PDB file of C-alpha atoms in Angstrom:
ATOM      1  CA  MET A   1      -0.012  -0.007   0.054  1.00  0.00           C
ATOM      2  CA  LYS A   2       1.035   3.683  -0.571  1.00  0.00           C
ATOM      3  CA  PHE A   3       1.934   5.244   2.762  1.00  0.00           C
ATOM      4  CA  ALA A   4       0.208   8.461   2.861  1.00  0.00           C
ATOM      5  CA  LYS A   5       0.711   9.778   6.457  1.00  0.00           C
ATOM      6  CA  LYS A   6       2.475  13.170   6.865  1.00  0.00           C
ATOM      7  CA  ASP A   7       3.169  12.507  10.617  1.00  0.00           C
ATOM      8  CA  ILE A   8       3.438   9.766  13.255  1.00  0.00           C
ATOM      9  CA  LEU A   9       1.634  11.206  16.302  1.00  0.00           C
ATOM     10  CA  ASP A  10       0.007   8.193  18.084  1.00  0.00           C
ATOM     11  CA  VAL A  11      -1.033   4.563  17.526  1.00  0.00           C
ATOM     12  CA  GLU A  12      -4.882   5.482  17.415  1.00  0.00           C
ATOM     13  CA  SER A  13      -4.338   7.275  14.024  1.00  0.00           C
ATOM     14  CA  LEU A  14      -2.694   4.322  12.345  1.00  0.00           C
ATOM     15  CA  SER A  15      -4.791   1.691  10.590  1.00  0.00           C
ATOM     16  CA  VAL A  16      -4.165  -2.013  10.840  1.00  0.00           C
ATOM     17  CA  GLU A  17      -2.887  -1.889   7.265  1.00  0.00           C
ATOM     18  CA  GLU A  18      -0.477   0.998   8.138  1.00  0.00           C
ATOM     19  CA  ILE A  19       0.906  -0.748  11.131  1.00  0.00           C
ATOM     20  CA  GLN A  20       1.616  -3.823   9.068  1.00  0.00           C
ATOM     21  CA  THR A  21       3.311  -1.705   6.292  1.00  0.00           C
ATOM     22  CA  ILE A  22       5.535  -0.093   9.007  1.00  0.00           C
ATOM     23  CA  LEU A  23       6.578  -3.465  10.608  1.00  0.00           C
ATOM     24  CA  ASP A  24       7.121  -5.027   7.035  1.00  0.00           C
ATOM     25  CA  THR A  25       9.206  -2.254   6.096  1.00  0.00           C
ATOM     26  CA  ALA A  26      11.224  -2.361   9.292  1.00  0.00           C
ATOM     27  CA  GLU A  27      11.907  -6.011   8.706  1.00  0.00           C
ATOM     28  CA  THR A  28      13.245  -5.283   5.414  1.00  0.00           C
ATOM     29  CA  LEU A  29      15.538  -2.506   6.596  1.00  0.00           C
ATOM     30  CA  LYS A  30      16.830  -4.306   9.633  1.00  0.00           C
ATOM     31  CA  GLU A  31      19.269  -6.163   7.436  1.00  0.00           C
ATOM     32  CA  ILE A  32      21.068  -2.865   6.860  1.00  0.00           C
ATOM     33  CA  SER A  33      22.277  -2.812  10.414  1.00  0.00           C
ATOM     34  CA  THR A  34      24.042  -6.235  10.102  1.00  0.00           C
ATOM     35  CA  ARG A  35      26.147  -4.982   7.225  1.00  0.00           C
ATOM     36  CA  PRO A  36      29.782  -4.326   7.440  1.00  0.00           C
ATOM     37  CA  ILE A  37      29.209  -0.889   6.133  1.00  0.00           C
ATOM     38  CA  LYS A  38      25.826  -0.024   7.787  1.00  0.00           C
ATOM     39  CA  LYS A  39      24.787   2.867   5.453  1.00  0.00           C
ATOM     40  CA  VAL A  40      22.479   3.344   2.253  1.00  0.00           C
ATOM     41  CA  PRO A  41      21.869   6.454   0.226  1.00  0.00           C
ATOM     42  CA  THR A  42      18.027   6.146   0.643  1.00  0.00           C
ATOM     43  CA  LEU A  43      17.363   9.720   2.277  1.00  0.00           C
ATOM     44  CA  ARG A  44      20.623  11.461   0.955  1.00  0.00           C
ATOM     45  CA  GLY A  45      19.916  15.151   1.016  1.00  0.00           C
ATOM     46  CA  LYS A  46      16.965  14.971   3.650  1.00  0.00           C
ATOM     47  CA  THR A  47      17.284  16.782   6.960  1.00  0.00           C
ATOM     48  CA  VAL A  48      16.056  15.308  10.253  1.00  0.00           C
ATOM     49  CA  ILE A  49      15.973  17.474  13.433  1.00  0.00           C
ATOM     50  CA  HIS A  50      15.905  15.644  16.702  1.00  0.00           C
ATOM     51  CA  PHE A  51      14.273  17.825  19.451  1.00  0.00           C
ATOM     52  CA  PHE A  52      14.180  16.340  22.811  1.00  0.00           C
ATOM     53  CA  TYR A  53      12.980  18.440  25.940  1.00  0.00           C
ATOM     54  CA  GLU A  54      13.350  15.439  28.165  1.00  0.00           C
ATOM     55  CA  PRO A  55      16.282  13.026  28.649  1.00  0.00           C
ATOM     56  CA  SER A  56      16.575   9.907  26.662  1.00  0.00           C
ATOM     57  CA  THR A  57      19.094   7.340  25.741  1.00  0.00           C
ATOM     58  CA  ARG A  58      17.481   4.472  23.639  1.00  0.00           C
ATOM     59  CA  THR A  59      14.863   6.652  21.668  1.00  0.00           C
ATOM     60  CA  ARG A  60      17.149   9.697  20.881  1.00  0.00           C
ATOM     61  CA  THR A  61      20.048   7.401  20.062  1.00  0.00           C
ATOM     62  CA  SER A  62      18.191   5.032  17.904  1.00  0.00           C
ATOM     63  CA  PHE A  63      16.534   7.946  15.890  1.00  0.00           C
ATOM     64  CA  GLU A  64      19.959   9.378  15.213  1.00  0.00           C
ATOM     65  CA  VAL A  65      21.441   6.022  14.237  1.00  0.00           C
ATOM     66  CA  ALA A  66      18.213   5.293  11.960  1.00  0.00           C
ATOM     67  CA  ALA A  67      18.615   8.652  10.150  1.00  0.00           C
ATOM     68  CA  LYS A  68      22.192   8.340   9.591  1.00  0.00           C
ATOM     69  CA  ARG A  69      22.044   4.721   8.266  1.00  0.00           C
ATOM     70  CA  LEU A  70      19.607   6.076   5.629  1.00  0.00           C
ATOM     71  CA  SER A  71      22.183   8.799   4.891  1.00  0.00           C
ATOM     72  CA  ALA A  72      19.924  11.736   6.200  1.00  0.00           C
ATOM     73  CA  ASP A  73      21.598  14.677   7.821  1.00  0.00           C
ATOM     74  CA  THR A  74      20.908  15.081  11.355  1.00  0.00           C
ATOM     75  CA  VAL A  75      20.669  18.056  13.899  1.00  0.00           C
ATOM     76  CA  SER A  76      20.122  17.338  17.586  1.00  0.00           C
ATOM     77  CA  ILE A  77      18.619  19.750  19.994  1.00  0.00           C
ATOM     78  CA  SER A  78      17.902  19.832  23.619  1.00  0.00           C
ATOM     79  CA  ALA A  79      15.881  22.231  25.691  1.00  0.00           C
ATOM     80  CA  SER A  80      18.629  23.171  27.912  1.00  0.00           C
ATOM     81  CA  THR A  81      20.989  24.233  25.025  1.00  0.00           C
ATOM     82  CA  SER A  82      18.311  25.802  22.877  1.00  0.00           C
ATOM     83  CA  SER A  83      16.630  29.198  23.054  1.00  0.00           C
ATOM     84  CA  ILE A  84      13.835  27.719  25.164  1.00  0.00           C
ATOM     85  CA  ALA A  85      16.124  28.194  28.010  1.00  0.00           C
ATOM     86  CA  LYS A  86      15.821  31.850  27.230  1.00  0.00           C
ATOM     87  CA  GLY A  87      12.075  31.866  27.121  1.00  0.00           C
ATOM     88  CA  GLU A  88      11.367  30.960  23.544  1.00  0.00           C
ATOM     89  CA  THR A  89       8.018  29.129  23.149  1.00  0.00           C
ATOM     90  CA  LEU A  90       7.814  25.851  21.502  1.00  0.00           C
ATOM     91  CA  VAL A  91       5.665  27.370  18.570  1.00  0.00           C
ATOM     92  CA  ASP A  92       8.420  30.000  17.796  1.00  0.00           C
ATOM     93  CA  THR A  93      11.064  27.536  17.951  1.00  0.00           C
ATOM     94  CA  ALA A  94       9.353  25.283  15.508  1.00  0.00           C
ATOM     95  CA  ARG A  95       8.818  28.177  13.239  1.00  0.00           C
ATOM     96  CA  ASN A  96      12.319  29.051  13.334  1.00  0.00           C
ATOM     97  CA  LEU A  97      13.570  25.553  12.675  1.00  0.00           C
ATOM     98  CA  GLU A  98      10.978  25.198   9.733  1.00  0.00           C
ATOM     99  CA  ALA A  99      12.552  28.331   8.178  1.00  0.00           C
ATOM    100  CA  MET A 100      15.611  26.229   7.722  1.00  0.00           C
ATOM    101  CA  ASN A 101      13.588  23.735   5.592  1.00  0.00           C
ATOM    102  CA  PRO A 102      14.063  20.413   7.479  1.00  0.00           C
ATOM    103  CA  ASP A 103      12.189  17.481   6.148  1.00  0.00           C
ATOM    104  CA  ALA A 104      11.225  15.901   9.471  1.00  0.00           C
ATOM    105  CA  ILE A 105      11.190  16.922  13.246  1.00  0.00           C
ATOM    106  CA  VAL A 106      11.346  14.190  15.808  1.00  0.00           C
ATOM    107  CA  LEU A 107       9.922  15.589  19.162  1.00  0.00           C
ATOM    108  CA  ARG A 108       9.970  14.527  22.712  1.00  0.00           C
ATOM    109  CA  HIS A 109       8.059  16.827  25.094  1.00  0.00           C
ATOM    110  CA  PRO A 110       6.696  16.790  28.541  1.00  0.00           C
ATOM    111  CA  ALA A 111       3.295  18.248  27.576  1.00  0.00           C
ATOM    112  CA  ALA A 112       0.755  15.749  26.139  1.00  0.00           C
ATOM    113  CA  GLY A 113      -0.332  16.962  22.563  1.00  0.00           C
ATOM    114  CA  ALA A 114       2.846  18.950  21.855  1.00  0.00           C
ATOM    115  CA  PRO A 115       3.533  17.042  18.763  1.00  0.00           C
ATOM    116  CA  HIS A 116      -0.036  17.219  17.413  1.00  0.00           C
ATOM    117  CA  MET A 117       0.277  20.958  17.827  1.00  0.00           C
ATOM    118  CA  LEU A 118       3.454  21.095  15.989  1.00  0.00           C
ATOM    119  CA  ALA A 119       2.324  19.012  13.231  1.00  0.00           C
ATOM    120  CA  ARG A 120      -0.538  21.617  12.524  1.00  0.00           C
ATOM    121  CA  LEU A 121       1.628  24.417  12.418  1.00  0.00           C
ATOM    122  CA  ILE A 122       4.560  23.315  10.038  1.00  0.00           C
ATOM    123  CA  GLN A 123       4.923  21.551   6.754  1.00  0.00           C
ATOM    124  CA  ALA A 124       7.760  19.158   7.826  1.00  0.00           C
ATOM    125  CA  SER A 125       6.773  15.674   8.995  1.00  0.00           C
ATOM    126  CA  VAL A 126       6.571  15.450  12.902  1.00  0.00           C
ATOM    127  CA  ILE A 127       7.268  12.095  14.581  1.00  0.00           C
ATOM    128  CA  ASN A 128       6.168  11.863  18.251  1.00  0.00           C
ATOM    129  CA  ALA A 129       9.177  10.482  20.327  1.00  0.00           C
ATOM    130  CA  GLY A 130       6.971  10.605  23.486  1.00  0.00           C
ATOM    131  CA  ASP A 131       4.621  13.378  24.825  1.00  0.00           C
ATOM    132  CA  GLY A 132       3.936  13.546  28.491  1.00  0.00           C
ATOM    133  CA  MET A 133       1.931  10.536  29.834  1.00  0.00           C
ATOM    134  CA  HIS A 134      -0.031  10.391  26.492  1.00  0.00           C
ATOM    135  CA  ALA A 135       1.667   8.355  23.755  1.00  0.00           C
ATOM    136  CA  HIS A 136       4.902   7.037  22.503  1.00  0.00           C
ATOM    137  CA  PRO A 137       3.923   5.356  19.209  1.00  0.00           C
ATOM    138  CA  THR A 138       7.430   4.278  17.910  1.00  0.00           C
ATOM    139  CA  GLN A 139       7.989   2.394  21.038  1.00  0.00           C
ATOM    140  CA  ALA A 140       4.593   0.488  20.681  1.00  0.00           C
ATOM    141  CA  LEU A 141       5.674  -0.234  16.964  1.00  0.00           C
ATOM    142  CA  LEU A 142       9.118  -1.731  17.985  1.00  0.00           C
ATOM    143  CA  ASP A 143       7.255  -3.691  20.724  1.00  0.00           C
ATOM    144  CA  MET A 144       4.798  -5.008  18.149  1.00  0.00           C
ATOM    145  CA  MET A 145       7.671  -5.755  15.747  1.00  0.00           C
ATOM    146  CA  THR A 146       9.641  -7.812  18.445  1.00  0.00           C
ATOM    147  CA  VAL A 147       6.697  -9.856  19.326  1.00  0.00           C
ATOM    148  CA  ARG A 148       5.697 -10.578  15.860  1.00  0.00           C
ATOM    149  CA  GLU A 149       9.264 -11.578  15.003  1.00  0.00           C
ATOM    150  CA  LYS A 150       9.467 -14.041  17.845  1.00  0.00           C
ATOM    151  CA  LYS A 151       5.802 -15.395  17.896  1.00  0.00           C
ATOM    152  CA  GLY A 152       5.072 -14.991  13.968  1.00  0.00           C
ATOM    153  CA  ARG A 153       1.718 -13.208  14.778  1.00  0.00           C
ATOM    154  CA  LEU A 154       0.048 -10.620  16.975  1.00  0.00           C
ATOM    155  CA  ALA A 155      -3.553 -11.991  16.630  1.00  0.00           C
ATOM    156  CA  GLY A 156      -4.841 -14.109  19.374  1.00  0.00           C
ATOM    157  CA  LEU A 157      -1.738 -13.445  21.852  1.00  0.00           C
ATOM    158  CA  ARG A 158      -2.071 -12.714  25.530  1.00  0.00           C
ATOM    159  CA  ILE A 159      -0.047  -9.551  26.554  1.00  0.00           C
ATOM    160  CA  ALA A 160       0.498  -8.683  30.191  1.00  0.00           C
ATOM    161  CA  LEU A 161       1.663  -5.090  31.105  1.00  0.00           C
ATOM    162  CA  ILE A 162       2.680  -4.935  34.545  1.00  0.00           C
ATOM    163  CA  GLY A 163       3.600  -1.801  36.770  1.00  0.00           C
ATOM    164  CA  ASP A 164       3.062   1.843  36.624  1.00  0.00           C
ATOM    165  CA  ILE A 165       0.152   2.070  34.167  1.00  0.00           C
ATOM    166  CA  ALA A 166      -0.875   5.548  35.242  1.00  0.00           C
ATOM    167  CA  HIS A 167       2.286   7.435  34.197  1.00  0.00           C
ATOM    168  CA  SER A 168       3.252   5.201  31.244  1.00  0.00           C
ATOM    169  CA  ARG A 169       2.767   6.546  27.731  1.00  0.00           C
ATOM    170  CA  VAL A 170       4.392   3.272  26.544  1.00  0.00           C
ATOM    171  CA  ALA A 171       1.469   1.504  28.197  1.00  0.00           C
ATOM    172  CA  ARG A 172      -1.153   3.443  26.541  1.00  0.00           C
ATOM    173  CA  SER A 173       0.354   3.082  23.073  1.00  0.00           C
ATOM    174  CA  ASN A 174       0.875  -0.725  23.573  1.00  0.00           C
ATOM    175  CA  ILE A 175      -2.669  -1.204  24.813  1.00  0.00           C
ATOM    176  CA  VAL A 176      -4.170   0.424  21.652  1.00  0.00           C
ATOM    177  CA  GLY A 177      -1.573  -1.226  19.318  1.00  0.00           C
ATOM    178  CA  PHE A 178      -1.759  -4.807  20.414  1.00  0.00           C
ATOM    179  CA  ILE A 179      -5.550  -4.736  20.703  1.00  0.00           C
ATOM    180  CA  LYS A 180      -5.896  -3.114  17.228  1.00  0.00           C
ATOM    181  CA  MET A 181      -3.767  -6.046  15.962  1.00  0.00           C
ATOM    182  CA  GLY A 182      -5.942  -8.706  17.524  1.00  0.00           C
ATOM    183  CA  ALA A 183      -4.193  -9.386  20.799  1.00  0.00           C
ATOM    184  CA  LYS A 184      -5.749  -9.477  24.380  1.00  0.00           C
ATOM    185  CA  VAL A 185      -3.906  -7.075  27.080  1.00  0.00           C
ATOM    186  CA  ILE A 186      -4.025  -7.658  30.787  1.00  0.00           C
ATOM    187  CA  LEU A 187      -2.999  -4.788  33.013  1.00  0.00           C
ATOM    188  CA  ALA A 188      -1.651  -5.220  36.622  1.00  0.00           C
ATOM    189  CA  GLY A 189      -0.034  -2.993  39.145  1.00  0.00           C
ATOM    190  CA  PRO A 190      -0.706  -1.304  42.464  1.00  0.00           C
ATOM    191  CA  PRO A 191      -4.209   0.222  42.625  1.00  0.00           C
ATOM    192  CA  THR A 192      -2.692   3.732  42.877  1.00  0.00           C
ATOM    193  CA  MET A 193      -0.981   3.335  39.648  1.00  0.00           C
ATOM    194  CA  ILE A 194      -3.992   2.172  37.638  1.00  0.00           C
ATOM    195  CA  PRO A 195      -5.971   5.138  36.580  1.00  0.00           C
ATOM    196  CA  MET A 196      -9.670   5.042  36.441  1.00  0.00           C
ATOM    197  CA  GLY A 197     -11.096   4.547  33.021  1.00  0.00           C
ATOM    198  CA  ILE A 198      -8.052   2.910  31.509  1.00  0.00           C
ATOM    199  CA  ASP A 199     -10.099  -0.211  30.846  1.00  0.00           C
ATOM    200  CA  ALA A 200     -11.958   2.060  28.244  1.00  0.00           C
ATOM    201  CA  LEU A 201      -8.856   1.480  26.016  1.00  0.00           C
ATOM    202  CA  GLY A 202      -9.789  -2.291  25.908  1.00  0.00           C
ATOM    203  CA  GLY A 203      -7.390  -3.840  28.358  1.00  0.00           C
ATOM    204  CA  LEU A 204      -8.395  -6.058  31.357  1.00  0.00           C
ATOM    205  CA  VAL A 205      -7.541  -4.728  34.732  1.00  0.00           C
ATOM    206  CA  ARG A 206      -6.070  -7.015  37.551  1.00  0.00           C
ATOM    207  CA  TYR A 207      -4.515  -6.121  40.784  1.00  0.00           C
ATOM    208  CA  HIS A 208      -2.216  -9.134  41.330  1.00  0.00           C
ATOM    209  CA  VAL A 209       0.812 -10.114  38.980  1.00  0.00           C
ATOM    210  CA  GLN A 210       0.106 -13.733  39.012  1.00  0.00           C
ATOM    211  CA  GLU A 211      -3.364 -13.202  37.603  1.00  0.00           C
ATOM    212  CA  ALA A 212      -1.996 -11.028  34.604  1.00  0.00           C
ATOM    213  CA  THR A 213       0.741 -13.506  33.917  1.00  0.00           C
ATOM    214  CA  ARG A 214      -1.475 -16.585  33.797  1.00  0.00           C
ATOM    215  CA  ASP A 215      -1.070 -18.254  30.274  1.00  0.00           C
ATOM    216  CA  ALA A 216       0.550 -14.955  29.054  1.00  0.00           C
ATOM    217  CA  ASP A 217       2.370 -15.264  25.804  1.00  0.00           C
ATOM    218  CA  VAL A 218       4.216 -11.811  26.567  1.00  0.00           C
ATOM    219  CA  VAL A 219       4.934 -10.014  29.809  1.00  0.00           C
ATOM    220  CA  MET A 220       6.063  -6.419  29.617  1.00  0.00           C
ATOM    221  CA  VAL A 221       7.398  -4.692  32.754  1.00  0.00           C
ATOM    222  CA  LEU A 222       6.987  -0.917  32.858  1.00  0.00           C
ATOM    223  CA  ARG A 223       9.342   1.402  34.580  1.00  0.00           C
ATOM    224  CA  ILE A 224       8.294   3.219  37.785  1.00  0.00           C
ATOM    225  CA  GLN A 225       8.137   6.958  36.664  1.00  0.00           C
ATOM    226  CA  LYS A 226       9.038   8.696  39.725  1.00  0.00           C
ATOM    227  CA  GLU A 227       9.716  11.945  37.923  1.00  0.00           C
ATOM    228  CA  ARG A 228       6.005  12.183  37.052  1.00  0.00           C
ATOM    229  CA  GLN A 229       4.505  11.254  40.438  1.00  0.00           C
ATOM    230  CA  GLU A 230       3.326  14.042  42.495  1.00  0.00           C
ATOM    231  CA  ALA A 231       3.104  11.780  45.706  1.00  0.00           C
ATOM    232  CA  PHE A 232       4.457   8.511  46.834  1.00  0.00           C
ATOM    233  CA  LEU A 233       2.046   5.909  45.318  1.00  0.00           C
ATOM    234  CA  PHE A 234       3.568   2.735  47.113  1.00  0.00           C
ATOM    235  CA  PRO A 235       5.084   2.539  50.576  1.00  0.00           C
ATOM    236  CA  SER A 236       8.626   1.444  49.732  1.00  0.00           C
ATOM    237  CA  GLU A 237      10.695   0.054  46.840  1.00  0.00           C
ATOM    238  CA  ARG A 238      11.264  -2.991  48.795  1.00  0.00           C
ATOM    239  CA  GLU A 239       7.431  -3.585  49.178  1.00  0.00           C
ATOM    240  CA  TYR A 240       6.851  -2.828  45.599  1.00  0.00           C
ATOM    241  CA  ALA A 241       9.307  -5.464  44.600  1.00  0.00           C
ATOM    242  CA  GLN A 242       7.774  -8.048  46.800  1.00  0.00           C
ATOM    243  CA  CYS A 243       4.209  -7.403  45.493  1.00  0.00           C
ATOM    244  CA  TYR A 244       4.820  -6.258  41.871  1.00  0.00           C
ATOM    245  CA  GLY A 245       8.365  -6.922  40.843  1.00  0.00           C
ATOM    246  CA  LEU A 246       8.364  -9.643  38.086  1.00  0.00           C
ATOM    247  CA  THR A 247      10.249 -12.870  39.494  1.00  0.00           C
ATOM    248  CA  GLU A 248      10.377 -16.397  38.304  1.00  0.00           C
ATOM    249  CA  GLU A 249       7.862 -17.370  40.843  1.00  0.00           C
ATOM    250  CA  LYS A 250       5.292 -14.765  39.614  1.00  0.00           C
ATOM    251  CA  LEU A 251       5.847 -16.272  35.988  1.00  0.00           C
ATOM    252  CA  ALA A 252       5.072 -19.764  36.985  1.00  0.00           C
ATOM    253  CA  GLY A 253       1.589 -19.725  35.280  1.00  0.00           C
ATOM    254  CA  ALA A 254       2.664 -18.055  32.016  1.00  0.00           C
ATOM    255  CA  LYS A 255       3.257 -19.856  28.836  1.00  0.00           C
ATOM    256  CA  GLU A 256       6.460 -21.906  28.602  1.00  0.00           C
ATOM    257  CA  ASP A 257       7.779 -19.840  25.753  1.00  0.00           C
ATOM    258  CA  VAL A 258       6.762 -16.561  27.460  1.00  0.00           C
ATOM    259  CA  LEU A 259       8.502 -13.291  26.107  1.00  0.00           C
ATOM    260  CA  ILE A 260       9.767 -10.749  28.759  1.00  0.00           C
ATOM    261  CA  MET A 261       9.957  -7.271  27.687  1.00  0.00           C
ATOM    262  CA  HIS A 262      10.755  -3.797  29.254  1.00  0.00           C
ATOM    263  CA  PRO A 263      11.083  -0.419  27.332  1.00  0.00           C
ATOM    264  CA  GLY A 264      13.917   0.567  29.610  1.00  0.00           C
ATOM    265  CA  PRO A 265      15.551   1.996  31.613  1.00  0.00           C
ATOM    266  CA  ILE A 266      15.275  -0.968  34.211  1.00  0.00           C
ATOM    267  CA  ASN A 267      15.168  -0.662  37.812  1.00  0.00           C
ATOM    268  CA  ARG A 268      16.743  -3.982  38.541  1.00  0.00           C
ATOM    269  CA  GLY A 269      15.632  -5.734  41.635  1.00  0.00           C
ATOM    270  CA  ILE A 270      12.629  -3.459  42.053  1.00  0.00           C
ATOM    271  CA  GLU A 271      10.367  -3.752  38.725  1.00  0.00           C
ATOM    272  CA  ILE A 272      12.115  -7.030  37.595  1.00  0.00           C
ATOM    273  CA  ALA A 273      14.494  -9.499  39.135  1.00  0.00           C
ATOM    274  CA  PRO A 274      18.005  -9.535  37.213  1.00  0.00           C
ATOM    275  CA  GLU A 275      17.582 -13.285  36.478  1.00  0.00           C
ATOM    276  CA  VAL A 276      14.236 -12.528  34.684  1.00  0.00           C
ATOM    277  CA  ALA A 277      15.831  -9.511  32.960  1.00  0.00           C
ATOM    278  CA  ASP A 278      18.737 -11.410  31.782  1.00  0.00           C
ATOM    279  CA  GLY A 279      17.045 -14.949  31.362  1.00  0.00           C
ATOM    280  CA  PRO A 280      16.483 -17.120  28.202  1.00  0.00           C
ATOM    281  CA  TYR A 281      13.070 -15.509  27.382  1.00  0.00           C
ATOM    282  CA  SER A 282      14.221 -11.932  27.851  1.00  0.00           C
ATOM    283  CA  VAL A 283      13.918  -9.983  24.448  1.00  0.00           C
ATOM    284  CA  ILE A 284      14.911  -6.580  25.974  1.00  0.00           C
ATOM    285  CA  LEU A 285      17.939  -6.127  23.907  1.00  0.00           C
ATOM    286  CA  GLU A 286      16.074  -7.200  20.652  1.00  0.00           C
ATOM    287  CA  GLN A 287      13.641  -4.432  21.498  1.00  0.00           C
ATOM    288  CA  VAL A 288      16.489  -1.804  21.268  1.00  0.00           C
ATOM    289  CA  ALA A 289      17.680  -3.356  17.999  1.00  0.00           C
ATOM    290  CA  ASN A 290      14.234  -3.364  16.486  1.00  0.00           C
ATOM    291  CA  GLY A 291      13.892   0.403  17.677  1.00  0.00           C
ATOM    292  CA  VAL A 292      16.518   1.334  15.095  1.00  0.00           C
ATOM    293  CA  ALA A 293      14.669  -0.651  12.351  1.00  0.00           C
ATOM    294  CA  VAL A 294      11.275   0.730  13.140  1.00  0.00           C
ATOM    295  CA  ARG A 295      12.601   4.263  13.143  1.00  0.00           C
ATOM    296  CA  MET A 296      14.437   3.701   9.870  1.00  0.00           C
ATOM    297  CA  ALA A 297      11.027   2.478   8.409  1.00  0.00           C
ATOM    298  CA  LEU A 298       9.097   5.575   9.643  1.00  0.00           C
ATOM    299  CA  LEU A 299      11.612   8.014   8.184  1.00  0.00           C
ATOM    300  CA  TYR A 300      11.841   6.016   4.995  1.00  0.00           C
ATOM    301  CA  LEU A 301       8.025   5.845   4.510  1.00  0.00           C
ATOM    302  CA  LEU A 302       7.524   9.589   5.495  1.00  0.00           C
ATOM    303  CA  LEU A 303      10.284  11.079   3.661  1.00  0.00           C
ATOM    304  CA  GLY A 304       9.551   9.295   0.380  1.00  0.00           C
ATOM    305  CA  GLY A 305      12.528   7.009   0.408  1.00  0.00           C
ATOM    306  CA  ARG A 306      13.174   4.811  -2.790  1.00  0.00           C
TER     307      ARG A 306
END
């Protein structure tokens, strides 16, 4: 199919066919990263600006690597080193950047909806690299790619999301994405970390980890996002680890070939036991590798690569 999108802002706005096109393209482009010379001229002459208001290792680096492997020119900006530190608004910054004629802007911003506003104001393609607690579409796409790669399908699978659901844009995008592709999603975490109404997205809410992991094909652990919490939502890290940290015992009821996932960064020994994070069913590093492939695919599809 022809990919007609200008922007990638959330998973909700992607059709099943568009998601399949992105994942198929990513699988094709993944091979480039295994070559001795990891570069193709596909996007030569295109310019991609990476604008990150929040700290990031995996997302920012993989976007930069993806653009460079397709031969695009890249510019990286952070809020602390830009004129935003002098009081300039996001809108003014974006319009000034657009005056330099970039082809795409990759934006991470603490305010939900910031990439959507940007996309309405500028002609360049906008890719949402995470906006507040709202959405992280490229993370959901790379997670779906990883599961499809390992399981051969998405439809009919049972996906468990464990942890800080309330503050997780990863959780929201994955709930929508996996359900859209025919999977069943079960959510579990402390009651204080499961927001009211989250089941409207289609996931089933449970409050015990063992209930969520029972018969699960995939278990994804979410990071405790202390930087977004306005109050302490659990008594102590030790108690969180005892009740909600993923251990081999809590995985006893899952499928024998269960996949263990985590979007990173990992708080070892709290959210997930080291032997589970590093165990034979962990695909956490495969997620990172697929992040490059998915972001290559999005740049290729949005910027008209050939």
